Amino acid sequence: MDFLTCLIIIPILTVFAILFCKNNKQVRLVSAIGMTFQLIQSIHLVIRYLFERRLGNTAEVLFQKDYLWFESLNIHYSIGVDGVAVAMILLTGIVIFCGIFASWNVQYLSREFFISLILLSTGVFGFFISLDLFTMFLFYEIAVIPMYLLIGIWGSGPKEYSAMKLTLMLMGGSALLLVGILGIYFNSAAGGGSLTFNILEISKTHIPLSSQYLFFPLTFIGFGVLGALFPFHTWSPDGHASAPTAVSMLHAGVLMKLGGYGCYKIAIFLLPDAARELGWIFIVLTGISVIYGAFGAVVKKDLKYINAYSSVSHCGLVLFGLLMLNKTAMTGAILQMVSHGLMCALFFGLIGMIYGRTHTRMIDEMGGVMKVLPFLSVAYVICGLASLGLPGLSGFVAEMSILVGAFQHPDFFHRVATIIACASIVVTAVYILRAVGIMLLGPIINKEYLGLKDATWEERLTIITFIIAIAGVGIAPLWLSDMIGSSLQIVIDRF
Amino acid sequence: MQFDFSYTIWIVLIPFLAFLFTGIFGGKLKPFISGLIGTAGLFISFSLSVITAYRYFFEIEKTSGAFQKIIAHNTVWLKFSENLHVDLGVLLDPISIMMLIVITLISLMVHIYSLGYMKGDAGFSRFFTFLSLFSFSMLGLVVATNIFQMYIFWELVGVSSYLLIGYYYEKPSAVSAAKKAFIVTRFADLGFLIGILLLSYTTGTFDFLTLTDTGGTAILQGSGVPFLGMSTMTWALLLIFMGGAGKSAMFPLHVWLPDAMEGPTPVSALIHAATMVVAGVYLVARLFPLFVFSAPNALEIVGYVGGISSLFAAIIACTQIDIKRILAYSTMSQIGYMMLALGVSGYGGENGLGFMASMFHLFTHAMFKALLFLGAGSIIHAVHSNNFSDMGNLRKFLPVTHITFLIACFAISGIPPFAGFFSKDEILVAAFEHNKILFFIEFAVAGLTAFYMFRLYFNVFWGKETHYHSTPHESPFTMTIPLIFLSIASIGVGFIPFNELVTSDAKPFEILTHWDIAVPSVAMAIVGISTAMLFYKKENSISTVVVSFLGKFYRVALNKFYFDELYLLITKKIVFRFISEPIAVFDKKVIDGAMNGIAAITNFSSEKIKGMQSGQLQHYAFAFVSGAVVIALILLYLIEK
């Protein structure tokens, strides 16, 4: 079978296998096995990709396959990956693998839970390997819809409200996106020939400037909603707060990356002139996201809200980097997606684990957790340090690439925006250390905590996997940044 | 004779390996084993540093009379673009080798000392893990081959400092001190980062050798485009200096240092006295040619910041009673001296006297300040208190601590032949030649220094004996050996001919003894000591009389000029109340409100128009016909026109 299609087949097979399971234990075992294969397949993909490149294969995308499935509109199942997609697939593989272990103890309707979770990941994998706009959009919707069920059924707090808000806002984004995609489609034959949804073919033609002006904002905002672009970020805090642990992990870790990836792959890559001319509007918005999210997190008391706002800030930096339209900053933006995906997923995982023990997410109701839950607390501190950009962990590499790249921009405006975005490194330190200080350190204020048990084996597995990935990227970033950077060259050449 | 210096990478890596090993297996090892692993690692690093220093200074040949800069190791770590890449490597030149010696020596002493001091502590193994992490980061910082590598290790040093200040994490004061230290220095690092961005934008490189090449292009650039009255280069260097000022606790970014004394005392000795806090001085020294040739204004500001800090801290130190805080302010004051020395220095030959004096003082200060802190640790170990009001007449209980502490007090006061005399004298000479205002500030500070150190000394070791819960006893030999070793160093290192080894252009030059400055400054120190002796050796009321005479000024100094309050105002009131909370409200009300509003409008309008879907034919027919009529009328109107 086709190498990339495996990434979709494995989850689907897992879903079928789950249908035949008899009880909880079997369900989670089957899920774990399936997603372990998926992780192995993702790592395998990275290795094969790097190997092919080393052999001197300089094609735009590798492992390309193309099947026509809807002839009258020229829609293909067209797949292939570049360095960026490979990085994203690796990220998704890690997050879904850990997500399964983080939901180890879901009891209520566990079969349906795991099915939705894995279906969601299928959509994500499909999205990253697609080269056809329509198929990509299809996978995008597959990834977004199960979210409604996952939050609405297995969530906590005002879950119906949050689920509805999230889904409606993302659907609103999708509506803009659909118009944008169709707009691109109907302009795709500008150079003669037939209309096409194929991204690589569209990138060879030159879409008329007036259409670009119209459709760039639509696609950028459409994906930007998912990427928590100010002021369309407001689904994120409520959604994360109500979602069950694994869903938060997957959502922050992977789903929000669809937004950034879409902005890069569709809005910027296909509509480069508009991106150059209109970029400043979105630079202002993303700049606001970065600062606004960080300050928003400073006063929050609920751990999930802190992280949700922190995500707004970090994802703002992703879009900010992309809009700088130079190789360094864009590489940094993709790295930031990987880095944020890993650490935010770990954060939400840890919050779930801590909540499972203390039954509160309010930092001021906890205190001295370090003493009773050393493993979880140390992991939380490491994750926090990654988030505030400590060298040696992934966040630093990403942020620095974005900031250095952005500052090389010849325009004064961009450099000033960069300096403003830099300020977030201080504010990030404030909210991270505040949470760590109040929640983990200090004396134990609740005597009942003395009997708490530290991480179980599946939790340790989740945490250690993430930390290895975060430190791996942080200590040896060169291969990843090279892999991403060389694939970005064709995007840069369009400006 | 040429040597291969590539082994020097191990000086940095060994503490890192010790950190990884004790960090991962720390829980399973016996605590004492973790301590020994860390200490052994540092011992190897120290030996390698000494060998390197010996080879570098005495065995390799100089090129045209100057010590060469040797890149012993360099690997590309991250590539931003063709020119801008971050390398990790080892740069050997006189100042980096001097720093290697300082760091590994003091760190080794502190490791040995901590084996005794931290004995029986629940976090013994964690303590040594963090110490190894710190040593690794600090060593990586000083051997940096490019400014970005320095920034990387700069941040790592900051986080090790955070972890060690907050070592007693169950103590709320330690937790908040750690947080404060990290955030204040992070704020300063923001300046550093922007400075790096500006610098790399104007010069197109991170590399130190290219940046500081006196005949190179980097130095000539950036003076062209002025912004707010200063050239880009001046701005860049000032922002970078802001990072240095934060780490080195220079006024007004000093507020974290006194609080940092919440950490265990050996940590204060290592990080907050001898090594990390001088990183700012080292940073300026590292970029010194750039400062001199492309931004002399910035260098002047460095000098004034140093001068103000040293006076400011010395005044506060005279009023405090917590022995560690006094030492902290004293550190700030002495680092002020070093900054000032850089600020009044020129480049090359005798013009570079200030540079050489600054490095010299950094070296001697590391010895006697570490000694003072370790001595203070020994005192605290004996009486379990930080305040000297709980101490008195300790000299008969702690003889070794007493003698070594006295040596350190003489050294810091600048009494010959102790080490501080030589380095401080060079600083005063350099200041006298370049800037008379700064000279007189430093001259006054010399007296104040002697006064507050001997105020501390007499209060602790002389004066009235207080009632102790248990009789204080001398510390174990693991603690006294480092004290003795460092006190020997505090006497001996003043005789090292720095003018032949560590100079601004790496070429030796002649120095003359300036008796006209040395004699008055020693006299000043003796006046300080005598005053302290008069006030505090025997119990008397002179000091209270003086305090009431000074009145308000004393209270202001006692409250550290209200800088802590100022910072609280900024963080609590401005950042929290006027930025973060309004944003939270805005988010809730306006943005969320808008989304909910859209939802409500949708709901509302569907409620309203659902009546239209009545299912009754006559309604539909009516709507259809009237619609058709309206359209027809519009069409008619348009055609008419």
Short mmCIF file of C-alpha atoms in Angstrom, two decimals, chain B residues 7 15 83 86 100 135 170 175 183 201 237 254 288 298 316 337 359 367 426 475 484 586 590:
data_model
loop_
_atom_site.label_atom_id
_atom_site.label_comp_id
_atom_site.label_asym_id
_atom_site.label_seq_id
_atom_site.Cartn_x
_atom_site.Cartn_y
_atom_site.Cartn_z
CA TYR B 7 40.10 19.35 25.14
CA PRO B 15 29.70 19.59 34.91
CA ASN B 83 25.77 35.00 8.10
CA VAL B 86 24.51 30.36 16.40
CA LEU B 100 37.52 29.84 33.83
CA SER B 135 28.69 25.58 36.83
CA GLU B 170 8.59 25.41 51.05
CA VAL B 175 9.87 31.32 46.44
CA ILE B 183 11.64 38.30 36.44
CA TYR B 201 21.04 43.77 12.12
CA LEU B 237 25.26 48.48 23.16
CA HIS B 254 19.53 45.71 41.66
CA PHE B 288 34.98 46.31 24.99
CA ALA B 298 27.48 54.13 26.01
CA ILE B 316 22.52 51.05 52.26
CA TYR B 337 33.67 49.56 40.97
CA MET B 359 39.40 42.43 35.47
CA MET B 367 38.30 35.42 46.21
CA GLU B 426 44.42 50.60 39.92
CA SER B 475 32.36 24.24 61.53
CA ILE B 484 41.60 28.75 54.77
CA PHE B 586 -12.15 43.48 27.88
CA VAL B 590 -16.18 43.00 24.68
#
